[in-house]
PDB file of C-alpha atoms in Angstrom:
ATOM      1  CA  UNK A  16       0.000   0.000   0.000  1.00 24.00           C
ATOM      2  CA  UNK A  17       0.944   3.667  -0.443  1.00 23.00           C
ATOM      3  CA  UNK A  18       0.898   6.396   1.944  1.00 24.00           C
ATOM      4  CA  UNK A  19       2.537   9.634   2.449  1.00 25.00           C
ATOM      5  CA  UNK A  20       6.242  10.373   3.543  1.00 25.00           C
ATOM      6  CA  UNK A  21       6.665  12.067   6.554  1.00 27.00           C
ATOM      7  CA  UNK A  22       9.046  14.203   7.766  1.00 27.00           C
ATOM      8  CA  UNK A  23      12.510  13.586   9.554  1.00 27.00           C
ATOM      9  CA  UNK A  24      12.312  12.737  13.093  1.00 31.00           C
ATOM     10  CA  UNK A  25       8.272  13.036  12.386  1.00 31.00           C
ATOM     11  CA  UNK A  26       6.343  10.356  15.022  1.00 40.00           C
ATOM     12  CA  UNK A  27       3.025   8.780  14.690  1.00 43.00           C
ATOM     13  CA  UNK A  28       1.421   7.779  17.341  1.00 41.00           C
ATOM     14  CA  UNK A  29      -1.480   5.098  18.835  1.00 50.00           C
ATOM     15  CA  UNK A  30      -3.084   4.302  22.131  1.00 50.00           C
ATOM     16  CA  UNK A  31      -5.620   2.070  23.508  1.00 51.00           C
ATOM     17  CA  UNK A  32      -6.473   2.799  27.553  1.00 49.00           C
ATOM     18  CA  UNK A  33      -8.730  -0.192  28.864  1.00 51.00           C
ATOM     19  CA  UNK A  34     -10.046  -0.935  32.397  1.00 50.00           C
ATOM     20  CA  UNK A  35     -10.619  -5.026  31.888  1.00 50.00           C
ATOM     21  CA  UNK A  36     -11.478  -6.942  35.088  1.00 47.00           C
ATOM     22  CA  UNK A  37     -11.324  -7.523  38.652  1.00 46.00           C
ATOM     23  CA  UNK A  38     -11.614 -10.743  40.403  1.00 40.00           C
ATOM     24  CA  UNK A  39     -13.891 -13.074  39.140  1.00 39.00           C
ATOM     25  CA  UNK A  40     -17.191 -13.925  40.533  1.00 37.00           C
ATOM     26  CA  UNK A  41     -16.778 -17.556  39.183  1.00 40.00           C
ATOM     27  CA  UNK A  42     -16.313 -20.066  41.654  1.00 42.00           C
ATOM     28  CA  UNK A  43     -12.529 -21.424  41.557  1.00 43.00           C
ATOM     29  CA  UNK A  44     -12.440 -24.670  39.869  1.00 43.00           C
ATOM     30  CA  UNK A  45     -10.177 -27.576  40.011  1.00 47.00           C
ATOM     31  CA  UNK A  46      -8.115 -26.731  37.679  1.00 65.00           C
ATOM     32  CA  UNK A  47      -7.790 -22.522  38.583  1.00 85.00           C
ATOM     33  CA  UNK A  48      -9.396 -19.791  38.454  1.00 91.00           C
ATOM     34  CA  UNK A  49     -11.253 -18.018  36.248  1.00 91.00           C
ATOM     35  CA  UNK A  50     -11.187 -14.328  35.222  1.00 91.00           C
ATOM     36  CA  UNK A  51     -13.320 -12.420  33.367  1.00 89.00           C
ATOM     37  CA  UNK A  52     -11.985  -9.568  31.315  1.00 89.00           C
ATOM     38  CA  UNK A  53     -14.751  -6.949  29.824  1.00 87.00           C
ATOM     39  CA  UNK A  54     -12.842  -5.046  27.418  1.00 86.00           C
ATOM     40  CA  UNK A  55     -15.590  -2.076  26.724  1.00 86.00           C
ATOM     41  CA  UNK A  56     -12.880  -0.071  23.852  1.00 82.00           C
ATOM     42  CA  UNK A  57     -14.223  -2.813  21.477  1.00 85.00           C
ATOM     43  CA  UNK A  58     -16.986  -4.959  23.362  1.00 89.00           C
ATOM     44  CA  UNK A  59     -15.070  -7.540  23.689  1.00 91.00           C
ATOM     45  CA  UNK A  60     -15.651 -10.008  26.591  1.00 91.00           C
ATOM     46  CA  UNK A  61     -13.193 -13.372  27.522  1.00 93.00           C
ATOM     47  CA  UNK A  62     -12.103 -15.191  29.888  1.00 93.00           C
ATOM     48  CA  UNK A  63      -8.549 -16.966  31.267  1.00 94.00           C
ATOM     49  CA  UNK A  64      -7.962 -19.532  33.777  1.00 95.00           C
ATOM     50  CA  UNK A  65      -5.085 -18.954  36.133  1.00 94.00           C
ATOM     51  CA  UNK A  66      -3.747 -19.570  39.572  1.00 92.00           C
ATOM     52  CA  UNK A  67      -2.507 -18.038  42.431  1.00 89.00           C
ATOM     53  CA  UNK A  68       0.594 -19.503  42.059  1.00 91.00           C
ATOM     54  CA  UNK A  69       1.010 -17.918  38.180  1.00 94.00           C
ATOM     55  CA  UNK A  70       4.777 -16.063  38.051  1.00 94.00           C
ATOM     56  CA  UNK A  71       5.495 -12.773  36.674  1.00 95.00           C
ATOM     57  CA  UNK A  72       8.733 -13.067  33.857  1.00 97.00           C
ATOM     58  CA  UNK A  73      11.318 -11.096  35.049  1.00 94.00           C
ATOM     59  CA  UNK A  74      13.364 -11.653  32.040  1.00 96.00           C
ATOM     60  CA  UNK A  75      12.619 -12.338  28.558  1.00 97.00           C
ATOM     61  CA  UNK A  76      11.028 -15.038  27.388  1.00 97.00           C
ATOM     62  CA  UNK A  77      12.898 -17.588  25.031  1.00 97.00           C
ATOM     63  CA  UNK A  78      13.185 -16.529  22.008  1.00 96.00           C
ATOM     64  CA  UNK A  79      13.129 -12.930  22.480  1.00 97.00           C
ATOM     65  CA  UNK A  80      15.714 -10.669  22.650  1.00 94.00           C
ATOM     66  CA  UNK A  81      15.286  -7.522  25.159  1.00 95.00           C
ATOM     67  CA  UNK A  82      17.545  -5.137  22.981  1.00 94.00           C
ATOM     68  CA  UNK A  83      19.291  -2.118  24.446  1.00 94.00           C
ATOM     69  CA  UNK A  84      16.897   0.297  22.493  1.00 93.00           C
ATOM     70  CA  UNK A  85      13.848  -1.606  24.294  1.00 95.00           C
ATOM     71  CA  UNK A  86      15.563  -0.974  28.193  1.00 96.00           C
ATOM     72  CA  UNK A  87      16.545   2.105  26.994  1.00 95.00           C
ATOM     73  CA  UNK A  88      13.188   3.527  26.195  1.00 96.00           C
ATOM     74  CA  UNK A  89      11.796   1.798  29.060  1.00 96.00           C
ATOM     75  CA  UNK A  90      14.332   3.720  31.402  1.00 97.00           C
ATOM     76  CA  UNK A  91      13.053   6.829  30.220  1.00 96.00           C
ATOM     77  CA  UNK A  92       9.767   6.071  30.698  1.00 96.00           C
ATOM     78  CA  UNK A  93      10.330   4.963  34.000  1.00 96.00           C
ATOM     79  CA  UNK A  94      12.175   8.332  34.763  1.00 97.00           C
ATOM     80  CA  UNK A  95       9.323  10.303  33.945  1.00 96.00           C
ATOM     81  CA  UNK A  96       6.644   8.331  36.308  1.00 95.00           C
ATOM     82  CA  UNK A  97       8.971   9.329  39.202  1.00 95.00           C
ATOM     83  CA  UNK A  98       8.991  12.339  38.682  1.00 95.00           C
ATOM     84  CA  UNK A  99       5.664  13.002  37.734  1.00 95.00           C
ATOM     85  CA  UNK A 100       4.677  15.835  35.455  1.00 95.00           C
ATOM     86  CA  UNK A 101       2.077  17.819  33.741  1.00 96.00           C
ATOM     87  CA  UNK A 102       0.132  16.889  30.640  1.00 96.00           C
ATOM     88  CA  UNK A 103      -1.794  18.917  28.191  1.00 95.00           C
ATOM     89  CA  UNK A 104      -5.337  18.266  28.478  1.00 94.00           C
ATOM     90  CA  UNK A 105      -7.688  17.837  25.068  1.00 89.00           C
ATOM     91  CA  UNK A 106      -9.606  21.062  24.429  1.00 90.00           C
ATOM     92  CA  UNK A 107      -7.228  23.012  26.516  1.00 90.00           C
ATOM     93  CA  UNK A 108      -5.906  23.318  29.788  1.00 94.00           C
ATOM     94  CA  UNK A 109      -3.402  20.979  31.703  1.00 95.00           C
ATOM     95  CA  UNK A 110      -3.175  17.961  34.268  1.00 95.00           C
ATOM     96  CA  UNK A 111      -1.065  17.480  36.833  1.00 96.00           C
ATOM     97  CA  UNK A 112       0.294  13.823  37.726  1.00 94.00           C
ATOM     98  CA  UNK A 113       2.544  12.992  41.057  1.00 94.00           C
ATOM     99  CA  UNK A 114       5.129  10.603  41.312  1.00 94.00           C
ATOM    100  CA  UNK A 115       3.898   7.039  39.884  1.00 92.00           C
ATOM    101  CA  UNK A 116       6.087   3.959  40.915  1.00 91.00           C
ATOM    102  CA  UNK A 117       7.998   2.520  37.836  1.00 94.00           C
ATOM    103  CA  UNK A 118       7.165   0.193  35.730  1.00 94.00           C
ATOM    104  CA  UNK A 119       8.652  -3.924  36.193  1.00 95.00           C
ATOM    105  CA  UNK A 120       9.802  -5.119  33.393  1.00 97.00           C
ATOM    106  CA  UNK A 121       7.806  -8.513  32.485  1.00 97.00           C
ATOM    107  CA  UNK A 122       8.486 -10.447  29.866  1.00 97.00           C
ATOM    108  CA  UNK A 123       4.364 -11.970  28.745  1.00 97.00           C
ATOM    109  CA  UNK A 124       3.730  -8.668  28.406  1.00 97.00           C
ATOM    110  CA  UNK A 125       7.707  -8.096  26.199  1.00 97.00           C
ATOM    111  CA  UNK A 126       5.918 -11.261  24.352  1.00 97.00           C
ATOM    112  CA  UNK A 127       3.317  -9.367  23.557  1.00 97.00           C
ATOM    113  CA  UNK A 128       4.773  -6.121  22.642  1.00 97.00           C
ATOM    114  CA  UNK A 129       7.517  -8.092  20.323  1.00 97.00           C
ATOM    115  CA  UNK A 130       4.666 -10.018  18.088  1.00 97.00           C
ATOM    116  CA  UNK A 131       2.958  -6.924  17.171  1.00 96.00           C
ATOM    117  CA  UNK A 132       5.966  -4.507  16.599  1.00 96.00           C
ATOM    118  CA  UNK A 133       6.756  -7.536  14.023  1.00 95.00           C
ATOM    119  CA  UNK A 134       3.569  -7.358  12.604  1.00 96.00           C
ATOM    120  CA  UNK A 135       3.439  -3.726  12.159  1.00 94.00           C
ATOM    121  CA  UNK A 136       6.577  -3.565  10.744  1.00 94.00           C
ATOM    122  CA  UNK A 137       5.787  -6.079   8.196  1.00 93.00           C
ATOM    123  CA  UNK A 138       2.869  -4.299   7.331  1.00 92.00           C
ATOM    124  CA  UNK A 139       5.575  -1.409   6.413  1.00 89.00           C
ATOM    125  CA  UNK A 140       2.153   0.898   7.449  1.00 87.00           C
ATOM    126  CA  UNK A 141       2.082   3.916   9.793  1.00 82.00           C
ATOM    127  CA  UNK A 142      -2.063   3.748  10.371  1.00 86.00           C
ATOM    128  CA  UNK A 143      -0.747   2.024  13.860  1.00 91.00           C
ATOM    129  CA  UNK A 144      -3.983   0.557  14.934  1.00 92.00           C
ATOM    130  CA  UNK A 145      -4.663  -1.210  18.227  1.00 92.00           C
ATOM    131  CA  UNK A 146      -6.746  -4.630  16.745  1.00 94.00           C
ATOM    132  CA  UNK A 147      -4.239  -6.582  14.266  1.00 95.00           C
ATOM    133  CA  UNK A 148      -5.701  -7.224  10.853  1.00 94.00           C
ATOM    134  CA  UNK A 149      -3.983 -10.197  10.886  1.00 94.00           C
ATOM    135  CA  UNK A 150      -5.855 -11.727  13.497  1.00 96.00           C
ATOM    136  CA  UNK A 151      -8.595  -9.446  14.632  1.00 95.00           C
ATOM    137  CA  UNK A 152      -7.409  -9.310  17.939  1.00 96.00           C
ATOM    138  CA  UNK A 153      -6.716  -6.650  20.522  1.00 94.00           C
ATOM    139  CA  UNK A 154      -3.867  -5.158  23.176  1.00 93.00           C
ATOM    140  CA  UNK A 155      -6.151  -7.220  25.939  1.00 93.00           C
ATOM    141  CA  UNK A 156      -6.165 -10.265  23.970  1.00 94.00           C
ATOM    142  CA  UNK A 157      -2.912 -10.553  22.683  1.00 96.00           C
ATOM    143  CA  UNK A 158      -1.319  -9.558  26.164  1.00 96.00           C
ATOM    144  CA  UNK A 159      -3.515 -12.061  27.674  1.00 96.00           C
ATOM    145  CA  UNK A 160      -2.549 -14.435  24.897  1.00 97.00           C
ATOM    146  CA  UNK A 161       1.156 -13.773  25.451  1.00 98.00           C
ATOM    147  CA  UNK A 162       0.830 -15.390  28.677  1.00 97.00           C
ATOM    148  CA  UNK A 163      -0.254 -12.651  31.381  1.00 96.00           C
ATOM    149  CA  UNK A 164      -2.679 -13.838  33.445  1.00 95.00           C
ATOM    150  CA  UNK A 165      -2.428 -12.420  36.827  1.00 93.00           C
ATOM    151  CA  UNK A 166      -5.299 -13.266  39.514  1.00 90.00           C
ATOM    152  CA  UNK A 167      -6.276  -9.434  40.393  1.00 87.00           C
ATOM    153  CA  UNK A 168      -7.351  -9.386  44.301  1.00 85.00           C
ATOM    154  CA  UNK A 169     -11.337  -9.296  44.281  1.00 82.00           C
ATOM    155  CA  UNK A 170     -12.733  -6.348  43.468  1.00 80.00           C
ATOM    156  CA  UNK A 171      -9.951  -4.206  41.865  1.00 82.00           C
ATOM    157  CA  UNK A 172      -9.699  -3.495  38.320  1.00 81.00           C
ATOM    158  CA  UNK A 173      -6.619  -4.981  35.675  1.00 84.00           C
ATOM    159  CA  UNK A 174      -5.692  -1.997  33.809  1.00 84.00           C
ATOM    160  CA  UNK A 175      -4.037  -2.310  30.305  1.00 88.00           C
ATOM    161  CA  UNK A 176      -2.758   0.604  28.167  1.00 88.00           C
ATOM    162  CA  UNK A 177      -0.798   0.121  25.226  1.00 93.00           C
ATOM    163  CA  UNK A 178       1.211   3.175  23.057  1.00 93.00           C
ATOM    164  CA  UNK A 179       2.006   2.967  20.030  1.00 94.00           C
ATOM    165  CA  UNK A 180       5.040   4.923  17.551  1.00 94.00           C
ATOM    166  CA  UNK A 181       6.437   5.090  14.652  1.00 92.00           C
ATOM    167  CA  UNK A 182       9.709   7.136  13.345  1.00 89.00           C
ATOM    168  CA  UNK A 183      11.208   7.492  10.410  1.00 85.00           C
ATOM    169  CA  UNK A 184      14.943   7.525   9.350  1.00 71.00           C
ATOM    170  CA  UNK A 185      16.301   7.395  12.746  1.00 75.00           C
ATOM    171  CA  UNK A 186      15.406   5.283  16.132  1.00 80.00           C
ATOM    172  CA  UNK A 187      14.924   7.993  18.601  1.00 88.00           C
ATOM    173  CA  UNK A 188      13.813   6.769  22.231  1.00 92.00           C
ATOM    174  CA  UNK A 189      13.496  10.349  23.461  1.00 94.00           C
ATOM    175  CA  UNK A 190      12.065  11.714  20.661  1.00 92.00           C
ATOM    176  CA  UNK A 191       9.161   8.689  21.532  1.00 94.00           C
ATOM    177  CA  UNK A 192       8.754   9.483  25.049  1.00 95.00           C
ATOM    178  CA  UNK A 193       8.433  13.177  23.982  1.00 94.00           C
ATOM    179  CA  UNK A 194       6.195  12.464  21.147  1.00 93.00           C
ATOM    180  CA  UNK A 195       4.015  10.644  23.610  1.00 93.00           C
ATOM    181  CA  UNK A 196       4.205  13.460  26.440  1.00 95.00           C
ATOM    182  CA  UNK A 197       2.771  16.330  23.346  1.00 93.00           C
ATOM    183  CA  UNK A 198      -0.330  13.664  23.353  1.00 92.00           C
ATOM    184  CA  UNK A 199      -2.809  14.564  26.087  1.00 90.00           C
ATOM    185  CA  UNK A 200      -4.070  10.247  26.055  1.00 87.00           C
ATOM    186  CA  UNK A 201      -0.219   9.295  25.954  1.00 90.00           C
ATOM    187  CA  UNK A 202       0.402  11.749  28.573  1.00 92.00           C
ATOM    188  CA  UNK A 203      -1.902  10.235  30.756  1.00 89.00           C
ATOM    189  CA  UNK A 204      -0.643   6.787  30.309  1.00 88.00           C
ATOM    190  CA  UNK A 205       2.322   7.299  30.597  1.00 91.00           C
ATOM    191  CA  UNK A 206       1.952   8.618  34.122  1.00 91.00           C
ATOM    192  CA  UNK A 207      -0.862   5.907  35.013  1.00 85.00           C
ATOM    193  CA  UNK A 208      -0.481   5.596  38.502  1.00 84.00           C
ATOM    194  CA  UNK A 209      -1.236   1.683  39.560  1.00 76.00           C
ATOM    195  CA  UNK A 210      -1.680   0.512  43.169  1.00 63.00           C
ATOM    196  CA  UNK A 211      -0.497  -2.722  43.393  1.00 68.00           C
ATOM    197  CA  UNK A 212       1.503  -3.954  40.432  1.00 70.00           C
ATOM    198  CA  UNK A 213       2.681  -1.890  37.738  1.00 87.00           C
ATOM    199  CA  UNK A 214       4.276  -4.253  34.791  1.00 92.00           C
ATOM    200  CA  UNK A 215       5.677  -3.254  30.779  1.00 93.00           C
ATOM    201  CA  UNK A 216       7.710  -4.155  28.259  1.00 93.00           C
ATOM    202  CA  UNK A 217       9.259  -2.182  25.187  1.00 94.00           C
ATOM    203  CA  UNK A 218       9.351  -3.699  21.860  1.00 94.00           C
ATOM    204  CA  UNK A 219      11.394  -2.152  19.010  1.00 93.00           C
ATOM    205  CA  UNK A 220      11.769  -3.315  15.082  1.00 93.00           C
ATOM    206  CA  UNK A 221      13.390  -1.411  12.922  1.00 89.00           C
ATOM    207  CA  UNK A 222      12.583  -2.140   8.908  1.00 90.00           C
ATOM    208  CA  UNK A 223      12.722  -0.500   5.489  1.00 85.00           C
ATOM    209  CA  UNK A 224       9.852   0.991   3.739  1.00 83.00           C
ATOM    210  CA  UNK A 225      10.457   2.900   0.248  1.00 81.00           C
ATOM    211  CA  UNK A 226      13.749   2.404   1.169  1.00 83.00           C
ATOM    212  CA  UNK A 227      13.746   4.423   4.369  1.00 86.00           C
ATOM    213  CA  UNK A 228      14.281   3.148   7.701  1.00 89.00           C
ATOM    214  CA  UNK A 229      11.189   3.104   9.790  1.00 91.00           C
ATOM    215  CA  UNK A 230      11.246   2.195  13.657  1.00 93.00           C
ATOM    216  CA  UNK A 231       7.877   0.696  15.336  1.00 95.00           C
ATOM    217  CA  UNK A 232       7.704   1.215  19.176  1.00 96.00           C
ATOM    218  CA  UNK A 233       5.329  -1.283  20.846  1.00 96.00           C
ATOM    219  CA  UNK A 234       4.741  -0.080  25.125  1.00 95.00           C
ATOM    220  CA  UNK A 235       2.411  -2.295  26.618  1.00 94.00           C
ATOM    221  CA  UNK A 236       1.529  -1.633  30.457  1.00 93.00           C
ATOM    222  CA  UNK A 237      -0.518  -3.695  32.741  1.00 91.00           C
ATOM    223  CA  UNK A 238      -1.263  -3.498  36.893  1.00 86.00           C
ATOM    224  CA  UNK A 239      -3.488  -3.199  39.343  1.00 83.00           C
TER     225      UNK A 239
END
């Protein structure tokens, strides 16, 4: 497909903010316990079965690489949510967040991230939208799909927020996390405060398209 070239150090940028679930009314059965996740961005409704003895990656999984560019990006994010800072606010005006505690690095979530920076870049596109048109699926499906299945405590929400970027001719992890920070709905997620756990992952592919270098920045976040 065709589309128009953009400028040096230019950025284009998607989100998706979702509130999915809390604990699950559904009795626990032999085999786990089940959680329902109401994903109300696209009325989409599942389910997963997990345990309170499912582990967070600390690492990434195998077969994925966590590159320098990915911790990179994710230091700087993490620098800004201790901080805190202000964000413009749609139709004028300004928010102000406090200090948020930094996101873990986990790799489900690096999982998930990884597959669909892949798939975007193969697409060679910069329409960066949050359901794949390979698959039809969404940030809350393919996270959950990657393998994240926490057991929320009952009664308190699983948030997932996913950014997305793209850049042409250079990689520029700054110019991302500056990018997102002009955005009043990147803003805001980037600064998501969570209470409990606060997990993400940074994926990064770099490909051609007409010949020009084109990064695709993948940040998926997920906590309670």
């Amino acid at each position: 497909m065709s589309f128009p070239f953009l400028p040096r150090a230019s950025v284009v940028l998607g989100l998706l903010t979702l509130s999915a679930c809390g604990s699950s009314p559904t009795p626990p059965t032999p085999k786990g316990e089940v959680v329902q996740v109401t994903d109300s961005e696209y009325g989409v409704n599942f389910e997963y079965t997990t345990s309170r003895d499912f582990s967070y990656a600390l690492a990434a999984l195998p077969g994925y690489t966590h590159s320098a560019a990915e911790v990179h990006l994710l230091t700087l994010v993490n620098e800004e949510r201790v901080k805190g800072g202000v964000c413009p606010v749609r139709g004028g005006g300004q928010r102000t967040y406090g200090p948020a505690r930094p996101l873990l690095f986990e790799g489900h979530l690096h999982r998930a991230a990884s597959d669909y920076a892949r798939e975007l870049a193969e697409s060679g596109s910069t329409v960066l939208a949050h359901r794949s048109a390979l698959t039809g699926l969404v940030p809350s499906q393919r996270v959950v799909g990657a393998g994240y299945h926490p057991l929320p405590p009952k009664g308190a929400a699983l948030e997932f927020n996913e950014s997305l970027a793209a850049e042409w001719l250079k990689s520029d992890p700054a110019g991302v996390v500056a990018a997102w920070k002009a955005s009043p709905e990147h803003c805001g997620a980037l600064y998501e405060p969570m209470l409990s756990f606060s997990h993400g992952a940074v994926a990064w592919v770099e490909t051609q398209v007409h010949g020009q270098p084109v990064s695709y920045w993948v940040l998926n976040t997920a906590g309670y």
